[in-house]
Amino acid sequence: MIKKCLFPAAGYGTRFLPATKAIPKEMLPVLTKPLLQYGVEEAIDAGLTTMAIVTGRGKRAIEDHFDISYELEHQIQGTDKEHYLKEIRAVIDKCTFSYTRQIEMKGLGHAILTGETLIGNEPFAVILADDLCDNHEGHGVLLQMVKLYEKYKCSIVAVEEIPMQDSKKYGVIAGEFIEDDVVRVSHMVEKPAPEDAPSNLAIIGRYILTPDIFEILQNTAPGKGGEIQITDALLAQAKQGKVIGYKFKGKRFDCGSVDGFVSATNYFYAKSEIEN
Ligand code: G1P
């Protein structure tokens, strides 16, 4: 059973400066909800109850968001504005939050290793909140992956087909299809040039990892960009046949880029218009 979800959230968000000068990029809202809350809700929908967040300097707004604001509650209690807090209250009621700080930014692999103290020795999920995913017929991407974990009991990366020229933005996998949408991964490369990419299947920010990944990460040398890459650590597991790539059902937006953020905003706005 997977109970814990790790959220690496220590990055600077330089692509969104000046907005992210004093506000964590994970707190930027799509409509009225911060990116990180979408991720936490996806984890809750997948049955996870413990949210482990790796933060950094200047990220205290994250902790305040997933807490009660007594002053605010008091102000709006009994008014017609109370419903605005309904969703975040439901989130706080359903799960617990723990935090640790990444002192130095040494890459996604390093951020995940920093979270070991919150995860311990059990399989866990990872959500990168700036990859915003909408569910497929009520099934969130992480829920689909948790179900797949019950079958394969190994690390899983969510993958999506990308245009070859975008390979430099992603970890790219190669392997053999063992089901319609499931690949047994044999190779993976972090941000290859298009001519070096082993396929057009890119990893997006949803992972299920078995806890042996921590020891592998401790022994993983800095890779692309001089950073410790989760892709490199996963390659060690893949070489033993222990990584699955899953072509998820649903929609994903790269909210780490302004274009993707605008598309997500338009998409969720149109969706909310239909729902109301
Ligand atoms: C990270 C990973 C990359 C993955 C991507 C998904 O890169 O290193 O393998 O494809 O997330 O969003 P980043 O976007 O943090 O540079």
XYZ file of N, CA and C and ligand atoms in Angstrom:
844
model
N 0.830 -1.215 0.000
C 0.000 0.000 0.000
C 0.862 1.262 0.000
N 0.533 2.162 -0.887
C 1.288 3.419 -0.915
C 0.502 4.474 -0.138
N 1.146 5.064 0.841
C 0.443 6.024 1.706
C 1.024 7.433 1.596
N 2.298 7.502 1.182
C 2.971 8.797 1.250
C 3.261 9.389 -0.133
N 3.164 10.690 -0.198
C 3.481 11.370 -1.452
C 4.494 12.472 -1.182
N 5.567 12.436 -1.926
C 6.631 13.439 -1.780
C 6.455 14.540 -2.833
N 6.560 15.772 -2.375
C 6.457 16.918 -3.284
C 7.756 17.714 -3.224
N 8.636 17.555 -4.190
C 9.812 18.433 -4.224
C 9.329 19.850 -4.542
N 9.602 20.777 -3.651
C 9.066 22.133 -3.837
C 10.079 23.179 -3.373
N 11.336 22.916 -3.662
C 12.364 23.839 -3.178
C 12.898 24.758 -4.281
N 12.488 24.486 -5.530
C 13.074 25.209 -6.672
C 12.763 26.708 -6.648
N 13.556 27.455 -7.377
C 13.428 28.915 -7.339
C 12.288 29.460 -8.216
N 11.899 28.725 -9.239
C 10.850 29.234 -10.125
C 11.286 30.438 -10.921
N 12.539 30.416 -11.374
C 13.101 31.592 -12.056
C 12.305 31.990 -13.300
N 11.671 30.989 -13.949
C 10.943 31.330 -15.180
C 9.716 32.196 -14.911
N 9.325 32.277 -13.636
C 8.150 33.091 -13.308
C 8.509 34.347 -12.510
N 9.778 34.723 -12.535
C 10.149 35.997 -11.912
C 9.538 37.149 -12.707
N 9.089 38.229 -12.109
C 9.235 38.523 -10.688
C 8.161 37.925 -9.781
N 7.149 37.218 -10.370
C 6.049 36.720 -9.522
C 6.566 35.847 -8.385
N 7.650 35.101 -8.670
C 8.138 34.137 -7.685
C 9.248 34.686 -6.793
N 9.388 36.005 -6.785
C 10.438 36.590 -5.934
C 10.119 36.313 -4.454
N 8.868 36.539 -4.077
C 8.498 36.323 -2.674
C 7.456 35.227 -2.499
N 6.934 34.699 -3.633
C 5.895 33.665 -3.563
C 6.453 32.367 -4.144
N 6.330 31.253 -3.433
C 6.803 29.992 -4.015
C 6.078 29.705 -5.324
N 6.791 29.176 -6.320
C 6.125 28.911 -7.610
C 4.995 27.892 -7.447
N 5.129 27.011 -6.457
C 4.081 26.003 -6.218
C 2.787 26.640 -5.714
N 2.865 27.911 -5.287
C 1.676 28.596 -4.780
C 1.005 29.458 -5.850
N 1.564 29.498 -7.060
C 0.903 30.262 -8.121
C -0.433 29.591 -8.430
N -1.502 30.391 -8.564
C -2.808 29.765 -8.761
C -3.185 29.566 -10.225
N -3.796 28.427 -10.494
C -4.539 28.245 -11.740
C -5.994 28.436 -11.329
N -6.637 29.464 -11.850
C -7.892 30.006 -11.325
C -7.628 30.405 -9.872
N -8.349 29.825 -8.904
C -8.166 30.301 -7.528
C -7.374 29.333 -6.656
N -6.856 28.273 -7.264
C -6.219 27.228 -6.450
C -4.738 27.101 -6.771
N -3.881 27.097 -5.740
C -2.446 26.967 -6.013
C -2.110 25.608 -6.638
N -1.071 25.629 -7.478
C -0.630 24.395 -8.149
C -0.447 23.248 -7.165
N 0.155 23.545 -6.036
C 0.455 22.469 -5.087
C -0.820 21.830 -4.540
N -1.858 22.627 -4.384
C -3.116 22.051 -3.889
C -3.718 21.076 -4.893
N -3.586 21.386 -6.184
C -4.048 20.422 -7.203
C -3.314 19.097 -7.018
N -1.999 19.189 -6.794
C -1.199 17.970 -6.628
C -1.617 17.189 -5.394
N -1.829 17.907 -4.288
C -2.232 17.241 -3.043
C -3.599 16.575 -3.234
N -4.506 17.246 -3.923
C -5.828 16.646 -4.155
C -5.718 15.395 -5.023
N -4.809 15.426 -5.991
C -4.601 14.231 -6.836
C -4.091 13.065 -5.977
N -3.191 13.387 -5.037
C -2.647 12.347 -4.155
C -3.748 11.788 -3.247
N -4.581 12.667 -2.720
C -5.689 12.214 -1.858
C -6.627 11.302 -2.662
N -6.929 11.698 -3.890
C -7.808 10.885 -4.739
C -7.206 9.517 -5.029
N -5.878 9.438 -4.945
C -5.212 8.144 -5.172
C -5.142 7.329 -3.881
N -5.731 7.852 -2.798
C -5.779 7.115 -1.532
C -4.603 7.395 -0.615
N -3.794 8.400 -0.934
C -2.629 8.713 -0.111
C -3.020 9.684 1.003
N -2.409 9.515 2.162
C -2.836 10.320 3.314
C -1.711 11.122 3.960
N -0.480 10.874 3.561
C 0.642 11.592 4.173
C 1.390 12.368 3.106
N 1.373 13.674 3.215
C 2.039 14.518 2.226
C 3.381 14.979 2.803
N 4.437 14.676 2.105
C 5.791 15.001 2.561
C 6.350 16.050 1.601
N 6.600 17.223 2.116
C 6.960 18.318 1.217
C 8.396 18.768 1.473
N 9.190 18.755 0.415
C 10.578 19.230 0.514
C 10.574 20.694 0.098
N 10.780 21.552 1.076
C 10.717 22.990 0.794
C 12.124 23.594 0.837
N 12.166 24.892 0.737
C 13.453 25.583 0.800
C 13.232 26.957 1.403
N 14.255 27.757 1.359
C 14.129 29.113 1.906
C 13.034 29.897 1.172
N 12.307 30.703 1.903
C 11.283 31.555 1.286
C 10.017 30.811 0.888
N 9.785 29.637 1.483
C 8.637 28.826 1.058
C 7.616 28.656 2.175
N 7.669 29.550 3.154
C 6.787 29.343 4.309
C 5.305 29.441 3.978
N 4.987 30.120 2.866
C 3.576 30.243 2.468
C 2.950 28.869 2.257
N 3.771 27.880 1.887
C 3.239 26.529 1.648
C 2.692 25.960 2.958
N 3.479 26.081 4.026
C 3.027 25.548 5.320
C 1.781 26.290 5.810
N 1.754 27.583 5.605
C 0.583 28.346 6.050
C -0.670 27.965 5.259
N -0.469 27.641 3.982
C -1.625 27.303 3.153
C -2.314 26.027 3.651
N -1.497 25.039 4.047
C -2.088 23.767 4.484
C -2.250 23.767 6.010
N -2.780 24.842 6.516
C -2.998 24.998 7.949
C -4.269 25.836 8.111
N -4.785 25.851 9.329
C -5.970 26.690 9.589
C -5.498 28.139 9.776
N -6.235 29.072 9.183
C -5.978 30.480 9.459
C -7.129 30.961 10.355
N -6.864 30.969 11.658
C -7.964 31.256 12.597
C -8.583 32.623 12.360
N -7.721 33.588 12.060
C -8.232 34.948 11.860
C -9.208 34.993 10.675
N -8.776 34.362 9.589
C -9.606 34.325 8.385
C -10.902 33.547 8.632
N -10.771 32.418 9.282
C -11.953 31.594 9.585
C -12.966 32.424 10.404
N -12.422 33.125 11.383
C -13.261 33.919 12.268
C -13.978 35.022 11.478
N -13.216 35.676 10.591
C -13.762 36.780 9.801
C -14.919 36.348 8.905
N -14.786 35.190 8.292
C -15.792 34.844 7.276
C -16.840 33.846 7.771
N -16.677 33.417 9.032
C -17.641 32.454 9.575
C -19.066 33.006 9.504
N -19.972 32.211 8.986
C -21.375 32.623 8.922
C -21.685 33.607 7.801
N -20.681 33.982 7.000
C -20.955 34.890 5.874
C -21.114 34.055 4.592
N -21.511 34.722 3.515
C -21.678 33.982 2.262
C -20.334 33.647 1.604
N -19.230 34.012 2.261
C -17.905 33.720 1.676
C -17.312 32.417 2.212
N -17.983 31.821 3.158
C -17.423 30.640 3.832
C -17.091 29.507 2.854
N -17.890 29.402 1.811
C -17.701 28.286 0.873
C -16.356 28.348 0.155
N -15.750 29.543 0.109
C -14.448 29.657 -0.563
C -13.368 28.809 0.108
N -13.552 28.536 1.385
C -12.524 27.772 2.112
C -12.845 26.275 2.184
N -13.974 25.901 1.583
C -14.445 24.511 1.729
C -13.423 23.487 1.226
N -12.905 23.726 0.020
C -11.996 22.741 -0.578
C -10.708 22.577 0.226
N -10.116 23.688 0.644
C -8.849 23.589 1.371
C -9.071 22.982 2.753
N -10.219 23.273 3.364
C -10.531 22.631 4.651
C -10.639 21.127 4.473
N -11.274 20.700 3.385
C -11.425 19.254 3.143
C -10.052 18.605 3.000
N -9.143 19.287 2.322
C -7.785 18.760 2.142
C -7.108 18.588 3.506
N -7.200 19.626 4.329
C -6.533 19.589 5.639
C -7.117 18.469 6.518
N -8.423 18.223 6.371
C -9.066 17.170 7.172
C -8.643 15.773 6.758
N -8.287 15.619 5.472
C -8.093 14.258 4.954
C -6.664 13.755 5.058
N -5.692 14.645 5.267
C -4.313 14.151 5.266
C -3.438 14.942 6.229
N -2.230 14.422 6.423
C -1.273 15.140 7.267
C -0.123 15.646 6.395
N 0.554 16.650 6.894
C 1.665 17.266 6.148
C 2.920 17.234 6.990
N 4.021 16.882 6.358
C 5.302 17.042 7.050
C 6.272 17.705 6.079
N 7.247 18.386 6.649
C 8.131 19.226 5.830
C 9.587 18.993 6.182
N 10.427 19.113 5.187
C 11.852 19.205 5.451
C 12.429 20.185 4.442
N 13.546 20.767 4.791
C 14.123 21.764 3.881
C 15.315 21.219 3.129
N 15.341 21.511 1.846
C 16.529 21.222 1.036
C 17.440 22.440 1.177
N 18.615 22.227 1.729
C 19.492 23.362 2.039
C 20.186 23.884 0.779
N 20.628 22.924 -0.046
C 21.297 23.318 -1.297
C 20.517 22.730 -2.461
N 20.413 23.452 -3.556
C 19.678 22.961 -4.725
C 20.626 22.152 -5.602
N 20.567 20.827 -5.443
C 21.477 19.999 -6.232
C 20.723 19.039 -7.149
N 19.514 19.427 -7.535
C 18.782 18.635 -8.509
C 17.618 17.855 -7.921
N 16.786 17.335 -8.836
C 15.574 16.614 -8.421
C 15.921 15.353 -7.622
N 16.958 14.637 -8.057
C 17.371 13.441 -7.323
C 17.775 13.793 -5.897
N 18.478 14.888 -5.740
C 18.909 15.342 -4.416
C 17.700 15.761 -3.572
N 16.728 16.407 -4.201
C 15.512 16.817 -3.479
C 14.774 15.579 -2.964
N 14.694 14.545 -3.807
C 13.995 13.323 -3.397
C 14.767 12.639 -2.259
N 16.092 12.631 -2.365
C 16.913 12.047 -1.302
C 16.720 12.817 0.012
N 16.582 14.124 -0.090
C 16.335 14.948 1.101
C 15.037 14.513 1.795
N 14.082 14.026 1.006
C 12.789 13.606 1.561
C 12.822 12.256 2.255
N 13.946 11.554 2.190
C 14.004 10.204 2.788
C 13.586 10.228 4.257
N 13.997 11.252 4.958
C 13.679 11.357 6.380
C 12.160 11.385 6.631
N 11.389 11.847 5.646
C 9.926 11.898 5.797
C 9.252 10.620 5.280
N 9.952 9.878 4.434
C 9.340 8.719 3.780
C 9.683 7.417 4.503
N 10.954 7.225 4.827
C 11.355 5.965 5.465
C 11.449 4.842 4.449
N 11.231 3.627 4.931
C 11.491 2.449 4.103
C 10.195 1.878 3.508
N 9.552 2.632 2.664
C 8.322 2.140 2.035
C 8.178 2.766 0.643
N 7.443 2.090 -0.242
C 7.239 2.699 -1.564
C 6.437 3.983 -1.423
N 6.682 4.919 -2.312
C 6.030 6.225 -2.185
C 5.820 6.836 -3.566
N 4.956 7.844 -3.593
C 4.704 8.560 -4.843
C 5.464 9.879 -4.831
N 5.740 10.396 -6.015
C 6.315 11.743 -6.145
C 5.452 12.528 -7.131
N 5.082 13.728 -6.747
C 4.362 14.631 -7.664
C 5.181 15.905 -7.822
N 5.449 16.258 -9.073
C 6.043 17.568 -9.357
C 4.874 18.492 -9.673
N 4.604 19.424 -8.752
C 3.356 20.195 -8.828
C 3.261 21.050 -10.079
N 4.408 21.371 -10.705
C 4.274 22.211 -11.904
C 3.877 21.414 -13.144
N 3.836 20.088 -13.037
C 3.135 19.303 -14.057
C 1.711 19.115 -13.544
N 0.812 19.901 -14.063
C -0.570 19.863 -13.577
C -1.356 18.876 -14.433
N -1.981 17.904 -13.782
C -2.702 16.865 -14.538
C -4.187 16.921 -14.245
N -4.976 16.793 -15.286
C -6.414 16.649 -15.088
C -6.748 15.178 -15.253
N -7.731 14.734 -14.483
C -8.018 13.297 -14.475
C -8.727 12.838 -15.742
N -8.825 11.535 -15.880
C -9.518 10.950 -17.021
C -10.750 10.240 -16.475
N -11.909 10.723 -16.832
C -13.176 10.157 -16.352
C -13.131 9.897 -14.849
N -12.662 10.882 -14.110
C -12.643 10.775 -12.655
C -11.431 10.035 -12.101
N -10.585 9.496 -12.959
C -9.414 8.774 -12.476
C -8.164 9.631 -12.638
N -7.609 10.064 -11.530
C -6.399 10.878 -11.567
C -5.218 10.052 -12.054
N -4.186 10.737 -12.533
C -3.004 10.038 -13.048
C -2.353 9.204 -11.933
N -2.247 9.779 -10.741
C -1.582 9.029 -9.668
C -2.408 7.808 -9.258
N -3.724 7.943 -9.257
C -4.577 6.784 -8.944
C -4.328 5.654 -9.951
N -4.227 6.020 -11.215
C -3.955 5.000 -12.246
C -2.621 4.311 -11.949
N -1.646 5.087 -11.493
C -0.312 4.518 -11.237
C -0.300 3.639 -9.988
N -1.049 4.071 -8.970
C -1.121 3.269 -7.732
C -1.719 1.899 -8.054
N -2.725 1.890 -8.917
C -3.345 0.610 -9.308
C -2.336 -0.264 -10.046
N -1.551 0.359 -10.893
C -0.543 -0.384 -11.653
C 0.541 -0.932 -10.711
N 0.847 -0.164 -9.684
C 1.859 -0.620 -8.707
C 1.405 -1.921 -8.051
N 0.104 -2.024 -7.771
C -0.399 -3.250 -7.132
C -0.084 -4.468 -7.992
N -0.031 -4.275 -9.299
C 0.260 -5.383 -10.203
C 1.761 -5.632 -10.344
N 2.553 -4.573 -10.517
C 3.969 -4.761 -10.874
C 4.944 -4.623 -9.700
N 4.506 -3.943 -8.641
C 5.350 -3.794 -7.434
C 6.776 -3.319 -7.722
N 6.885 -2.367 -8.634
C 8.216 -1.801 -8.903
C 8.046 -0.302 -9.190
N 9.140 0.396 -9.402
C 9.053 1.835 -9.682
C 8.296 2.084 -10.993
N 7.558 3.171 -11.023
C 6.748 3.511 -12.207
C 6.970 4.991 -12.538
N 7.167 5.284 -13.817
C 7.211 6.689 -14.251
C 6.057 6.917 -15.227
N 5.386 8.069 -15.089
C 4.328 8.415 -16.048
C 5.014 8.962 -17.295
N 4.586 8.510 -18.452
C 5.196 9.000 -19.691
C 4.138 9.488 -20.675
N 4.622 10.347 -21.575
C 3.736 10.948 -22.572
C 4.533 11.090 -23.870
N 3.837 10.934 -25.008
C 4.528 11.138 -26.289
C 4.769 12.629 -26.488
N 5.965 12.958 -26.920
C 6.293 14.374 -27.148
C 6.861 14.534 -28.565
N 6.787 15.759 -29.116
C 7.503 16.007 -30.369
C 9.002 15.876 -30.099
N 9.713 15.233 -31.018
C 11.136 14.960 -30.790
C 11.938 16.205 -30.393
N 11.566 17.365 -30.975
C 12.382 18.560 -30.682
C 12.286 19.000 -29.218
N 11.322 18.424 -28.466
C 11.185 18.793 -27.050
C 11.967 17.889 -26.102
N 12.719 16.928 -26.659
C 13.368 15.934 -25.785
C 14.293 16.575 -24.752
N 14.828 17.733 -25.074
C 15.774 18.407 -24.160
C 15.143 18.889 -22.858
N 13.806 18.828 -22.801
C 13.128 19.304 -21.588
C 12.830 18.182 -20.604
N 13.054 16.929 -21.021
C 12.531 15.808 -20.238
C 13.536 14.676 -20.063
N 13.215 13.800 -19.103
C 13.835 12.492 -19.083
C 13.119 11.656 -20.136
N 13.867 10.919 -20.946
C 13.253 10.148 -22.034
C 13.572 8.668 -21.823
N 12.560 7.816 -22.010
C 12.748 6.376 -21.758
C 12.780 5.580 -23.059
N 13.248 4.351 -22.960
C 13.089 3.377 -24.045
C 12.840 2.038 -23.393
N 12.156 1.153 -24.121
C 11.877 -0.169 -23.564
C 10.906 -0.921 -24.438
N 10.302 -1.938 -23.840
C 9.444 -2.822 -24.623
C 8.029 -2.755 -24.050
N 7.041 -2.605 -24.938
C 5.655 -2.579 -24.465
C 5.251 -3.973 -23.986
N 4.767 -4.044 -22.739
C 4.292 -5.335 -22.226
C 2.770 -5.333 -22.067
N 2.174 -4.145 -22.129
C 0.724 -3.994 -22.243
C 0.540 -2.811 -23.184
N -0.727 -2.535 -23.574
C -0.990 -1.429 -24.511
C -0.315 -0.127 -24.092
N -0.391 0.166 -22.801
C 0.123 1.455 -22.324
C 1.210 1.294 -21.260
N 1.830 0.127 -21.216
C 2.848 -0.142 -20.193
C 4.151 -0.601 -20.855
N 5.230 0.077 -20.510
C 6.543 -0.236 -21.090
C 7.466 -0.753 -19.986
N 8.145 -1.846 -20.242
C 9.224 -2.260 -19.321
C 10.454 -1.460 -19.742
N 10.902 -0.563 -18.878
C 11.950 0.380 -19.277
C 13.319 -0.300 -19.254
N 14.065 -0.121 -20.332
C 15.426 -0.676 -20.369
C 16.477 0.442 -20.392
N 16.044 1.628 -20.831
C 17.010 2.713 -20.921
C 16.316 4.036 -20.635
N 17.024 4.948 -20.062
C 16.477 6.291 -19.873
C 17.601 7.317 -19.832
N 17.316 8.493 -20.395
C 18.329 9.549 -20.505
C 17.698 10.869 -20.075
N 18.440 11.645 -19.300
C 17.932 12.946 -18.859
C 18.208 14.009 -19.929
N 17.146 14.621 -20.390
C 17.205 15.763 -21.309
C 18.177 15.578 -22.480
N 17.972 14.529 -23.281
C 18.861 14.322 -24.433
C 18.552 15.284 -25.574
N 19.535 15.535 -26.409
C 19.278 16.241 -27.672
C 18.395 15.321 -28.524
N 17.569 15.886 -29.417
C 16.653 15.044 -30.203
C 17.358 13.873 -30.883
N 18.573 14.118 -31.398
C 19.255 13.024 -32.110
C 19.742 11.916 -31.166
N 19.807 12.223 -29.880
C 20.250 11.204 -28.911
C 19.094 10.574 -28.135
N 17.873 11.079 -28.360
C 16.736 10.588 -27.571
C 16.406 9.152 -27.981
N 16.261 8.255 -27.002
C 16.009 6.852 -27.338
C 14.571 6.570 -27.806
N 13.661 7.526 -27.626
C 12.283 7.389 -28.122
C 11.615 8.754 -27.985
N 10.305 8.789 -28.229
C 9.566 10.047 -28.016
C 8.699 9.964 -26.756
N 9.061 9.050 -25.860
C 8.289 8.922 -24.617
C 9.008 9.642 -23.476
N 8.401 10.728 -23.032
C 9.029 11.574 -22.008
C 8.388 11.345 -20.648
N 9.224 11.440 -19.629
C 8.728 11.302 -18.257
C 8.060 12.615 -17.851
N 6.882 12.510 -17.270
C 6.279 13.719 -16.695
C 6.295 13.583 -15.166
N 5.914 14.619 -14.467
C 6.172 14.680 -13.029
C 5.304 13.836 -12.121
N 5.193 12.553 -12.420
C 4.509 11.601 -11.533
C 5.347 10.335 -11.480
N 5.719 9.930 -10.271
C 6.556 8.748 -10.098
C 6.001 7.916 -8.950
N 6.188 6.616 -9.043
C 6.102 5.776 -7.847
C 7.475 5.150 -7.713
N 8.051 5.259 -6.521
C 9.425 4.794 -6.335
C 9.485 3.781 -5.198
N 10.278 2.749 -5.401
C 10.521 1.807 -4.306
C 11.667 2.380 -3.461
N 11.688 2.068 -2.159
C 12.603 2.806 -1.267
C 14.088 2.530 -1.487
N 14.419 1.473 -2.216
C 15.844 1.247 -2.520
C 16.408 2.401 -3.360
N 15.527 3.239 -3.902
C 15.986 4.387 -4.697
C 16.868 5.314 -3.852
N 16.629 5.356 -2.533
C 17.412 6.281 -1.693
C 18.887 5.896 -1.673
N 19.132 4.583 -1.508
C 20.532 4.154 -1.481
C 21.175 4.384 -2.852
N 20.413 4.133 -3.900
C 20.946 4.371 -5.250
C 21.282 5.859 -5.418
N 20.377 6.714 -4.947
C 20.600 8.165 -5.079
C 21.850 8.616 -4.327
N 22.090 7.987 -3.163
C 23.294 8.348 -2.393
C 24.560 8.093 -3.196
N 24.465 7.109 -4.101
C 25.647 6.736 -4.887
C 25.577 7.227 -6.332
N 24.633 8.124 -6.602
C 24.492 8.632 -7.969
C 25.315 9.914 -8.133
N 26.213 9.885 -9.082
C 27.057 11.061 -9.324
C 26.238 12.149 -10.016
N 26.625 13.407 -9.865
C 25.928 14.461 -10.609
C 25.933 14.163 -12.104
N 24.809 14.411 -12.748
C 24.679 14.134 -14.188
C 24.413 15.416 -14.941
N 23.374 15.378 -15.780
C 23.019 16.540 -16.606
C 22.964 17.825 -15.763
N 23.593 18.866 -16.230
C 23.566 20.159 -15.545
C 24.313 20.157 -14.221
N 25.125 19.112 -13.982
C 25.873 19.033 -12.716
C 24.976 18.711 -11.527
N 23.740 18.224 -11.813
C 22.792 17.954 -10.734
C 22.581 16.453 -10.557
N 22.150 16.060 -9.358
C 21.839 14.643 -9.124
C 20.445 14.379 -9.693
N 20.408 13.507 -10.682
C 19.180 13.310 -11.456
C 18.455 12.034 -11.031
N 17.151 12.149 -10.804
C 16.351 10.955 -10.493
C 16.372 9.986 -11.678
N 16.441 10.544 -12.891
C 16.476 9.693 -14.091
C 17.680 8.746 -14.043
N 18.833 9.253 -13.620
C 20.035 8.406 -13.552
C 19.872 7.301 -12.503
N 19.287 7.654 -11.354
C 19.079 6.650 -10.304
C 18.094 5.587 -10.780
N 17.045 6.036 -11.477
C 16.054 5.078 -11.985
C 16.666 4.143 -13.028
N 17.649 4.637 -13.758
C 18.295 3.785 -14.769
C 18.923 2.549 -14.110
N 19.465 2.743 -12.903
C 20.046 1.593 -12.188
C 18.958 0.554 -11.900
N 17.768 1.002 -11.514
C 16.662 0.058 -11.290
C 16.189 -0.546 -12.614
N 16.161 0.292 -13.655
C 15.673 -0.175 -14.966
C 16.557 -1.303 -15.502
N 17.847 -1.202 -15.232
C 18.765 -2.241 -15.723
C 18.458 -3.601 -15.110
N 17.764 -3.586 -13.953
C 17.339 -4.855 -13.333
C 15.892 -5.181 -13.692
N 15.346 -4.459 -14.668
C 13.955 -4.715 -15.101
C 12.929 -4.209 -14.108
N 13.320 -3.262 -13.250
C 12.420 -2.861 -12.167
C 11.815 -1.475 -12.340
N 11.674 -1.030 -13.584
C 10.985 0.246 -13.829
C 9.968 0.061 -14.964
N 8.779 0.570 -14.697
C 7.693 0.536 -15.684
C 7.432 1.972 -16.140
N 7.215 2.146 -17.437
C 6.751 3.435 -17.952
C 5.263 3.290 -18.243
N 4.478 4.246 -17.814
C 3.026 4.138 -17.983
C 2.495 5.325 -18.792
N 1.916 5.016 -19.940
C 1.281 6.070 -20.752
C -0.072 6.369 -20.129
N -0.101 7.410 -19.313
C -1.297 7.696 -18.508
C -2.450 8.201 -19.380
N -3.648 8.085 -18.811
C -4.826 8.666 -19.451
C -5.146 9.977 -18.730
N -5.374 11.010 -19.495
C -5.677 12.309 -18.892
C -4.939 13.399 -19.634
N -4.946 14.579 -19.030
C -4.331 15.733 -19.672
C -3.278 16.312 -18.757
N -2.181 16.743 -19.334
C -1.111 17.286 -18.496
C -0.642 18.626 -19.055
N -0.412 19.574 -18.152
C 0.061 20.901 -18.551
C 1.405 21.171 -17.888
N 2.323 21.703 -18.672
C 3.627 22.073 -18.136
C 3.533 23.476 -17.539
N 3.113 23.533 -16.278
C 2.944 24.844 -15.634
C 4.265 25.419 -15.141
N 5.362 24.776 -15.499
C 6.682 25.358 -15.261
C 7.047 26.344 -16.365
N 6.210 26.405 -17.408
C 6.447 27.374 -18.476
C 5.231 28.296 -18.581
N 5.463 29.507 -19.028
C 4.365 30.482 -19.105
C 3.291 29.982 -20.082
N 3.712 29.432 -21.217
C 2.753 28.904 -22.202
C 1.847 27.848 -21.584
N 2.474 26.889 -20.921
C 1.723 25.783 -20.311
C 0.785 26.301 -19.231
N 1.267 27.279 -18.485
C 0.460 27.855 -17.405
C -0.792 28.522 -17.974
N -0.611 29.247 -19.056
C -1.754 29.929 -19.688
C -2.734 28.887 -20.248
N -2.201 27.841 -20.888
C -3.083 26.782 -21.422
C -3.880 26.136 -20.290
N -3.203 25.851 -19.165
C -3.897 25.224 -18.030
C -4.998 26.145 -17.519
N -4.682 27.420 -17.423
C -5.673 28.381 -16.922
C -6.892 28.407 -17.841
N -6.654 28.459 -19.147
C -7.774 28.486 -20.098
C -8.589 27.194 -20.020
N -7.873 26.076 -19.928
C -8.544 24.767 -19.887
C -9.429 24.652 -18.637
N -8.842 24.973 -17.458
C -9.619 24.806 -16.225
C -10.733 25.855 -16.127
N -10.520 27.001 -16.751
C -11.598 28.000 -16.751
C -12.767 27.493 -17.593
N -12.458 26.986 -18.787
C -13.522 26.459 -19.657
C -14.247 25.318 -18.942
N -13.495 24.475 -18.259
C -14.096 23.348 -17.554
C -15.012 23.832 -16.430
N -14.574 24.866 -15.718
C -15.401 25.362 -14.605
C -16.675 26.014 -15.127
N -16.589 26.611 -16.304
C -17.796 27.206 -16.917
C -18.824 26.126 -17.237
N -18.334 24.973 -17.722
C -19.232 23.863 -18.058
C -19.858 23.295 -16.780
N -19.018 23.190 -15.725
C -19.506 22.587 -14.476
C -20.515 23.455 -13.753
N -20.389 24.800 -13.915
C -21.311 25.674 -13.170
C -22.574 25.973 -13.965
C 12.306 16.942 -14.202
C 13.035 15.625 -14.484
C 12.755 15.160 -15.910
C 11.259 15.069 -16.131
C 10.581 16.412 -15.794
C 9.071 16.295 -15.841
O 12.885 17.964 -14.973
O 14.432 15.810 -14.271
O 13.345 13.897 -16.120
O 10.998 14.712 -17.478
O 10.928 16.834 -14.469
O 8.482 17.543 -15.678
P 12.614 19.544 -14.683
O 11.312 19.863 -15.355
O 12.543 19.682 -13.184
O 13.764 20.256 -15.284
